[in-house]
PDB file of C-alpha atoms and ligand atoms in Angstrom:
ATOM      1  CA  UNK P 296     -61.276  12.299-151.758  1.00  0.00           C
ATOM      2  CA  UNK P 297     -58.960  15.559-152.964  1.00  0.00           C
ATOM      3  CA  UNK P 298     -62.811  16.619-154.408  1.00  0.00           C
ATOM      4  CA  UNK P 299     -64.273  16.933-150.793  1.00  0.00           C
ATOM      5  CA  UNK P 300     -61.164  18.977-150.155  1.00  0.00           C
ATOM      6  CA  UNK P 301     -61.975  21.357-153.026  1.00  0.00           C
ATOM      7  CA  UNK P 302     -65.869  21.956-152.074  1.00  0.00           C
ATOM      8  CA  UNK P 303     -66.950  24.538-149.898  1.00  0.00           C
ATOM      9  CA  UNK P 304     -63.475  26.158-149.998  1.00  0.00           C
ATOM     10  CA  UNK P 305     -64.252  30.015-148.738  1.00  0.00           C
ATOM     11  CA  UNK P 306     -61.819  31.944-151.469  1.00  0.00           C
ATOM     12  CA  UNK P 307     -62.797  35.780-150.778  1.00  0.00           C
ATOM     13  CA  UNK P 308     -64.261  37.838-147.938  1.00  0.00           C
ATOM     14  CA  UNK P 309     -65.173  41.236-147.816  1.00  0.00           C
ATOM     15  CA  UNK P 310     -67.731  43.526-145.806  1.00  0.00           C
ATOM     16  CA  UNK P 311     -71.689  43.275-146.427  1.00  0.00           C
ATOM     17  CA  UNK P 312     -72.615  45.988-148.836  1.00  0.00           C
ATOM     18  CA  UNK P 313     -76.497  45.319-147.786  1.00  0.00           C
ATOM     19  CA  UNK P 314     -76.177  45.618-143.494  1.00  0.00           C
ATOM     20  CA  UNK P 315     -72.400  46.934-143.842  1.00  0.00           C
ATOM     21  CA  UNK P 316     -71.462  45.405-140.618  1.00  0.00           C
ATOM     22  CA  UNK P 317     -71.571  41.139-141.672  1.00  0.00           C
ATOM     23  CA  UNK P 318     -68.679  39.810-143.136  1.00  0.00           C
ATOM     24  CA  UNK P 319     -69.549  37.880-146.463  1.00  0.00           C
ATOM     25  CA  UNK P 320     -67.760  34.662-147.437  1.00  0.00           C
ATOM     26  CA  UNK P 321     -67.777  33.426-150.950  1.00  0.00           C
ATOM     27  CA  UNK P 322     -67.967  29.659-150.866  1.00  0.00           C
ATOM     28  CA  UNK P 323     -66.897  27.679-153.941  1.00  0.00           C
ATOM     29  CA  UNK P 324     -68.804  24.566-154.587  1.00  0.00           C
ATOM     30  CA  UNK P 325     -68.567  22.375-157.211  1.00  0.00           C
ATOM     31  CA  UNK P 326     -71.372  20.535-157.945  1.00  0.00           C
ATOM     32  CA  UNK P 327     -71.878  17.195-159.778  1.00  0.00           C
ATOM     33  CA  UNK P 328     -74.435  16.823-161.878  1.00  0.00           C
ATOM     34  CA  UNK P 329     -75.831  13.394-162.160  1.00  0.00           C
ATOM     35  CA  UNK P 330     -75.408  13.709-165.857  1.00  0.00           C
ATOM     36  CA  UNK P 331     -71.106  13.873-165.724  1.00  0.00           C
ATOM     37  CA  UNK P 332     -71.534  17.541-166.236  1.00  0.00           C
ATOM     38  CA  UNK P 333     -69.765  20.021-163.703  1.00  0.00           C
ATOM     39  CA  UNK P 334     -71.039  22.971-162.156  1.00  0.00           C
ATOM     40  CA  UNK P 335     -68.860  25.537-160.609  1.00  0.00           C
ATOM     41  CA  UNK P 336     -71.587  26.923-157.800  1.00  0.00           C
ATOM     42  CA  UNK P 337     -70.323  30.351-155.808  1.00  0.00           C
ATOM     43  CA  UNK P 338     -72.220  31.114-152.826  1.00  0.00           C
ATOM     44  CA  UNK P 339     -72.324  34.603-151.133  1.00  0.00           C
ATOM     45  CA  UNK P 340     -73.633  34.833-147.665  1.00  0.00           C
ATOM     46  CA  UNK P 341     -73.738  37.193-144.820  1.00  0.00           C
ATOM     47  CA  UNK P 342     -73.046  36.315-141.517  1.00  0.00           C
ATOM     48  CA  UNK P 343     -75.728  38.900-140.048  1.00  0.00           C
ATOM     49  CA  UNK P 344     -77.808  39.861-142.127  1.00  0.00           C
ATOM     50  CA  UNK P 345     -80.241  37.781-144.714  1.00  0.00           C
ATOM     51  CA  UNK P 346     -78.790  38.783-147.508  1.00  0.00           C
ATOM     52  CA  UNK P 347     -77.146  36.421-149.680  1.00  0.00           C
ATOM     53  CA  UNK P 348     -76.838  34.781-153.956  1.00  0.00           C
ATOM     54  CA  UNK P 349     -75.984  32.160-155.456  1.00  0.00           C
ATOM     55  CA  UNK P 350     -74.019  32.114-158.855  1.00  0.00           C
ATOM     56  CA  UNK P 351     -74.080  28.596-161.199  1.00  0.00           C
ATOM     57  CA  UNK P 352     -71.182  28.762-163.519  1.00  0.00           C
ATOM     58  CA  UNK P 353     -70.697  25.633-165.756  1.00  0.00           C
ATOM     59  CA  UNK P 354     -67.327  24.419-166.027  1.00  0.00           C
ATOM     60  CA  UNK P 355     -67.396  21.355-168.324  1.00  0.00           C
ATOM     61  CA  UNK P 356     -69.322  22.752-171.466  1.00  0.00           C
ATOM     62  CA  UNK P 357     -69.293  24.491-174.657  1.00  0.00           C
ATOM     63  CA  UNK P 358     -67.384  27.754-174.885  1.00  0.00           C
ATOM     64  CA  UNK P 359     -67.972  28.100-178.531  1.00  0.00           C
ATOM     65  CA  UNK P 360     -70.084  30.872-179.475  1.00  0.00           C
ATOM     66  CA  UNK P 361     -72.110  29.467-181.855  1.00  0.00           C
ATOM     67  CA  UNK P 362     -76.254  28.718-182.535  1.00  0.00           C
ATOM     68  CA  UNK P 363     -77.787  26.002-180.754  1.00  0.00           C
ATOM     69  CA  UNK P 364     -81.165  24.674-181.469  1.00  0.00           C
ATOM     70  CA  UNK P 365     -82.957  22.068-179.347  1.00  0.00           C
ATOM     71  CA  UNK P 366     -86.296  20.586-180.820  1.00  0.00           C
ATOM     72  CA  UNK P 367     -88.917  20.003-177.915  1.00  0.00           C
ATOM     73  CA  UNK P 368     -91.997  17.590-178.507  1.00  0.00           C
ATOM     74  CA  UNK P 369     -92.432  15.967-175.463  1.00  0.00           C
ATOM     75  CA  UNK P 370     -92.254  15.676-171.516  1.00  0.00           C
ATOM     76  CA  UNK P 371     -88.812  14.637-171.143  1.00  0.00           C
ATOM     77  CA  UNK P 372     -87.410  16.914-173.739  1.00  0.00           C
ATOM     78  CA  UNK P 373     -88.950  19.565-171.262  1.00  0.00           C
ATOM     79  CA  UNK P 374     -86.285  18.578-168.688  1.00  0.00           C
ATOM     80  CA  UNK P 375     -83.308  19.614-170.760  1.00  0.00           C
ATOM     81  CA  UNK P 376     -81.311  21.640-169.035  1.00  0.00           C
ATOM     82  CA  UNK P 377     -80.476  25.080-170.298  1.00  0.00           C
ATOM     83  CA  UNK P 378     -77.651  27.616-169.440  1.00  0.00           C
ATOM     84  CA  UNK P 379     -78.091  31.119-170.975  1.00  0.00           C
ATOM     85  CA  UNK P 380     -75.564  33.367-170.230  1.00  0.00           C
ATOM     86  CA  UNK P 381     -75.476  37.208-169.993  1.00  0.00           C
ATOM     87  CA  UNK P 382     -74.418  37.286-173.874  1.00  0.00           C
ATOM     88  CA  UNK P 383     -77.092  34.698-174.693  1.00  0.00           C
ATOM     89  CA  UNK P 384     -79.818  35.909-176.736  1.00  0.00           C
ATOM     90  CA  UNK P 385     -83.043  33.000-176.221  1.00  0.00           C
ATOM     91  CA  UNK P 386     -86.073  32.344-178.582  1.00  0.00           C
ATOM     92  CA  UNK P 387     -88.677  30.187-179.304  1.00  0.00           C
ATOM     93  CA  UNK P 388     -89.639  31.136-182.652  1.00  0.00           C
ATOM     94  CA  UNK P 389     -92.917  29.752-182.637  1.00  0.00           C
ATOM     95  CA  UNK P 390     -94.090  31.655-179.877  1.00  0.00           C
ATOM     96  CA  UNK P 391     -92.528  34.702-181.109  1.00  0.00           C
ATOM     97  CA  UNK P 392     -90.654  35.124-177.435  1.00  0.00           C
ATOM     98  CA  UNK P 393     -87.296  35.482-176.619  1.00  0.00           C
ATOM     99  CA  UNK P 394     -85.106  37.105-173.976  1.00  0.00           C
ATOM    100  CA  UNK P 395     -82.489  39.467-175.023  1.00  0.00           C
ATOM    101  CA  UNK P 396     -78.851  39.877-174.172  1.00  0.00           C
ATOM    102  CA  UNK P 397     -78.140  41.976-171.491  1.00  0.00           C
ATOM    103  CA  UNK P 398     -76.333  43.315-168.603  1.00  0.00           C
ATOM    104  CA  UNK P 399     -79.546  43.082-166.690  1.00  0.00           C
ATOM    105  CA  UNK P 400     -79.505  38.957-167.236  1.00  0.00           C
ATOM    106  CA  UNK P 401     -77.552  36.949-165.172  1.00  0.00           C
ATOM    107  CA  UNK P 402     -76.550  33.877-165.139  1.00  0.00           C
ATOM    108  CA  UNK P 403     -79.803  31.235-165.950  1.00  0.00           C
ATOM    109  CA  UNK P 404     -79.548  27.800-165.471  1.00  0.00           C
ATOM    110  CA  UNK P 405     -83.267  26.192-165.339  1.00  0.00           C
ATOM    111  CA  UNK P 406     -84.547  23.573-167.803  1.00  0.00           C
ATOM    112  CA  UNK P 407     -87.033  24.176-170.597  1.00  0.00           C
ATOM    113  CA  UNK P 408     -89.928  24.131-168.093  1.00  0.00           C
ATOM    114  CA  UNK P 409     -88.671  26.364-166.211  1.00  0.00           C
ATOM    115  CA  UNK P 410     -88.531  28.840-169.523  1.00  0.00           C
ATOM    116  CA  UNK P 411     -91.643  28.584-170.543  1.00  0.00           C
ATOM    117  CA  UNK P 412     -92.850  29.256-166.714  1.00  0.00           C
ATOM    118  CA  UNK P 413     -90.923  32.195-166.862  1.00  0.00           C
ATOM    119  CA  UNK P 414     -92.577  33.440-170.080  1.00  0.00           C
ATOM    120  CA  UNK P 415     -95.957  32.377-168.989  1.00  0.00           C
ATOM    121  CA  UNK P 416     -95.654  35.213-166.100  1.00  0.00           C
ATOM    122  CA  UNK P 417     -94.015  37.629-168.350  1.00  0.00           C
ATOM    123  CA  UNK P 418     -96.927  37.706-170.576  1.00  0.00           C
ATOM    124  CA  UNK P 419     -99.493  37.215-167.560  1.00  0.00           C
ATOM    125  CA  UNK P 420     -98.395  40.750-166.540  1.00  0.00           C
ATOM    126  CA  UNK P 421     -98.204  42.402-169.602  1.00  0.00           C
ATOM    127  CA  UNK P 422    -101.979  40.968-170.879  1.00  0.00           C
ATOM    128  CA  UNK P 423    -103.008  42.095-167.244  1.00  0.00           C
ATOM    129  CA  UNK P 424    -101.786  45.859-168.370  1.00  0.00           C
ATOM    130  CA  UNK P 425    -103.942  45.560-171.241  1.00  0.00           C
ATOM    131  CA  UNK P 426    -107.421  47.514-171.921  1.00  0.00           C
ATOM    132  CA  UNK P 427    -110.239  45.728-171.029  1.00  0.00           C
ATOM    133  CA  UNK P 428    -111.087  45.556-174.888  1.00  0.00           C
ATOM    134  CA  UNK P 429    -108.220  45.403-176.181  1.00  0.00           C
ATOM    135  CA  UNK P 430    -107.891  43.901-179.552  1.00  0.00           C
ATOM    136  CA  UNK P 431    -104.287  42.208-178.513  1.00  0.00           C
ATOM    137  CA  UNK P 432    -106.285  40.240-175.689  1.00  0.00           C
ATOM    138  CA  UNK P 433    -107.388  37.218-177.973  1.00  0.00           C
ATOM    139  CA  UNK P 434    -104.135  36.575-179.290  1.00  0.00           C
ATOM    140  CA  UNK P 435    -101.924  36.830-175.983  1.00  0.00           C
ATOM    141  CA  UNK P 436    -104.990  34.436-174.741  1.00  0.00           C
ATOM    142  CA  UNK P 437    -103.833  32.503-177.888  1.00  0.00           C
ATOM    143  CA  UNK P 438    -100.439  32.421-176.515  1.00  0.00           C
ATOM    144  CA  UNK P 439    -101.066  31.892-172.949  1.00  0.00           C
ATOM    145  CA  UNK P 440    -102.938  28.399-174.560  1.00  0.00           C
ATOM    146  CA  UNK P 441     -99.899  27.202-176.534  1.00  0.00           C
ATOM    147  CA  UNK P 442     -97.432  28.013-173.671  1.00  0.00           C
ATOM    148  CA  UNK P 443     -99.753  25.562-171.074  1.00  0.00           C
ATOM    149  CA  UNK P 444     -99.769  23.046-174.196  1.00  0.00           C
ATOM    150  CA  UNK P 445     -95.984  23.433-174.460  1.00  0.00           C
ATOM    151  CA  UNK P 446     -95.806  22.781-170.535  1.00  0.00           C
ATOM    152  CA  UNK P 447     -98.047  19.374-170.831  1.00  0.00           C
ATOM    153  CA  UNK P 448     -95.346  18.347-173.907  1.00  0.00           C
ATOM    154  CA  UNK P 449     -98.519  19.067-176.150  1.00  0.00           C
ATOM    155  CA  UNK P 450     -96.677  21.588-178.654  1.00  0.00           C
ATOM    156  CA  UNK P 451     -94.141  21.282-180.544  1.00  0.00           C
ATOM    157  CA  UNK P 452     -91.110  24.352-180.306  1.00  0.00           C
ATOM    158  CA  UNK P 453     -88.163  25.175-180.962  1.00  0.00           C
ATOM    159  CA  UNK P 454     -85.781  26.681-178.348  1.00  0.00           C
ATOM    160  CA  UNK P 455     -82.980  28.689-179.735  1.00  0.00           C
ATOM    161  CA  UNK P 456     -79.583  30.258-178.221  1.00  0.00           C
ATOM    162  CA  UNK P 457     -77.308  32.784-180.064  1.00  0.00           C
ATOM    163  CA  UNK P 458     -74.615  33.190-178.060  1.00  0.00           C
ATOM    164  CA  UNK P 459     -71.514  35.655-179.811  1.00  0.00           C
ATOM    165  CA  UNK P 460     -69.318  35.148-177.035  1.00  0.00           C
ATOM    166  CA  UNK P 461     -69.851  31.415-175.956  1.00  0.00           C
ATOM    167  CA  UNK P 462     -71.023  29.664-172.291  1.00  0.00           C
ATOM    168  CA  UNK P 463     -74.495  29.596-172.842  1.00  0.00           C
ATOM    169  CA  UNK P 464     -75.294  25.907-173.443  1.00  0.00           C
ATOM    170  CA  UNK P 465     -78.171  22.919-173.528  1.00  0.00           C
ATOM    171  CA  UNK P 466     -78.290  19.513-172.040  1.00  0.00           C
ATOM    172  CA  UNK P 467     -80.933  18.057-174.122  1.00  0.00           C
ATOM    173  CA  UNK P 468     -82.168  15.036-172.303  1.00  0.00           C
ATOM    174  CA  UNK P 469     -82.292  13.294-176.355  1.00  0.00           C
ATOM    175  CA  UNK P 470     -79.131  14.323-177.706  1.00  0.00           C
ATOM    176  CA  UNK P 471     -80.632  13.404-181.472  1.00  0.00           C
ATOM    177  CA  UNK P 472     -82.611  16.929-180.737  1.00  0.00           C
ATOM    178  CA  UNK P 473     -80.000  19.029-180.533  1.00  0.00           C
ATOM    179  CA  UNK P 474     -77.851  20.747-182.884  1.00  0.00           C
ATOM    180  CA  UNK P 475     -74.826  23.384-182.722  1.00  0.00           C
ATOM    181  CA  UNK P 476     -73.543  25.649-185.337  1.00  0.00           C
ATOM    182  CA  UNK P 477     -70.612  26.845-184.310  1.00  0.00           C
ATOM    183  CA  UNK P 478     -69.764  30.550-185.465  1.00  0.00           C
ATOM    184  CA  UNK P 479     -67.179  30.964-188.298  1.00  0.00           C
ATOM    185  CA  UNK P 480     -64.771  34.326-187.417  1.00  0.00           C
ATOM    186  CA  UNK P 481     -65.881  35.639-190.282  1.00  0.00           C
ATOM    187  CA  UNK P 482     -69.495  36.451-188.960  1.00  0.00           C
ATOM    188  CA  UNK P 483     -68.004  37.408-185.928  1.00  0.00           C
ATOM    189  CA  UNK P 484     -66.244  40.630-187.538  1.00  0.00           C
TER     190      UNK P 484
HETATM  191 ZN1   ZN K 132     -75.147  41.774-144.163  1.00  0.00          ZN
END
């Protein structure tokens, strides 16, 4: 029972920066995933206002920077779950996509659905920025195909994380699908 007493512990407070008149709490919350893994979840939320965020840090994972590699070629390897973090650099070779380190990117946790969702509407509103007739049209429509494939568990990718500092991490759903090369110090330097 001591882990009931740890959830939804408040651990800071300080004054709304959105309405400047709420007081926010942050909540700690530590979440169980069904799979043994543990997620550290910090909520921030005003008490007069609307505004408020949650932040998903995983506490029981790799820490290693390192490569990993997860081979998707069906439904259920769509529902791995994936954790890039801010020094996480994502790819699907394949498809030529891939999300870039950054201060701009938060924390992501989704699975590999979510992803390829989220690539599906980045290139939705770049081809919709496009010329009329524009030569690039036929191949983004080429791409817009393989992502819905991908989605149905119809094409076969590869998703990739670098990660130089470690905390970005996979949960593959078939652990025979995943691999991790862990970075030597050398390649670090
Ligand atoms: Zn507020």
């Amino acid at each position: 029972m001591s882990d009931e007493k740890e959830n939804n512990k408040i651990i800071y407070s300080f004054k709304c920066p959105s309405c400047q008149q709420g007081i926010i709490d942050i909540v700690k919350n530590i979440y169980n995933v069904p799979d043994g893994d543990k997620m550290l979840i910090l909520k921030f939320e005003c008490n007069t206002c609307n505004f408020h965020k949650n932040d998903v840090i995983p506490l029981t994972t790799n820490i290693e920077p390192g490569i990993m590699t997860l081979r998707v070629i069906n439904e259920e390897d769509l529902k791995s779950k994936i954790y890039r973090s801010p020094a996480g650099k994502l790819e699907i070779p394949e498809l030529e996509l891939a999300v870039e380190p950054g201060p701009r990117a938060d924390f992501y946790y989704t699975n590999v659905e979510g992803i390829l969702y989220r690539f599906e509407s980045a290139v939705l509103i770049y081809r919709n920025n496009l010329d009329e007739n524009d030569h690039e049209k036929s191949e983004i429509d080429e791409l817009l195909d393989n992502l819905k494939k991908a989605m149905d568990g119809r094409f076969k990718f590869t998703l990739k994380i670098t990660d130089t500092q470690g905390g970005s991490y996979i949960i593959p759903k078939n652990k025979s699908k995943y691999t991790f090369k862990k970075f030597e110090k050398i390649e670090l330097e």
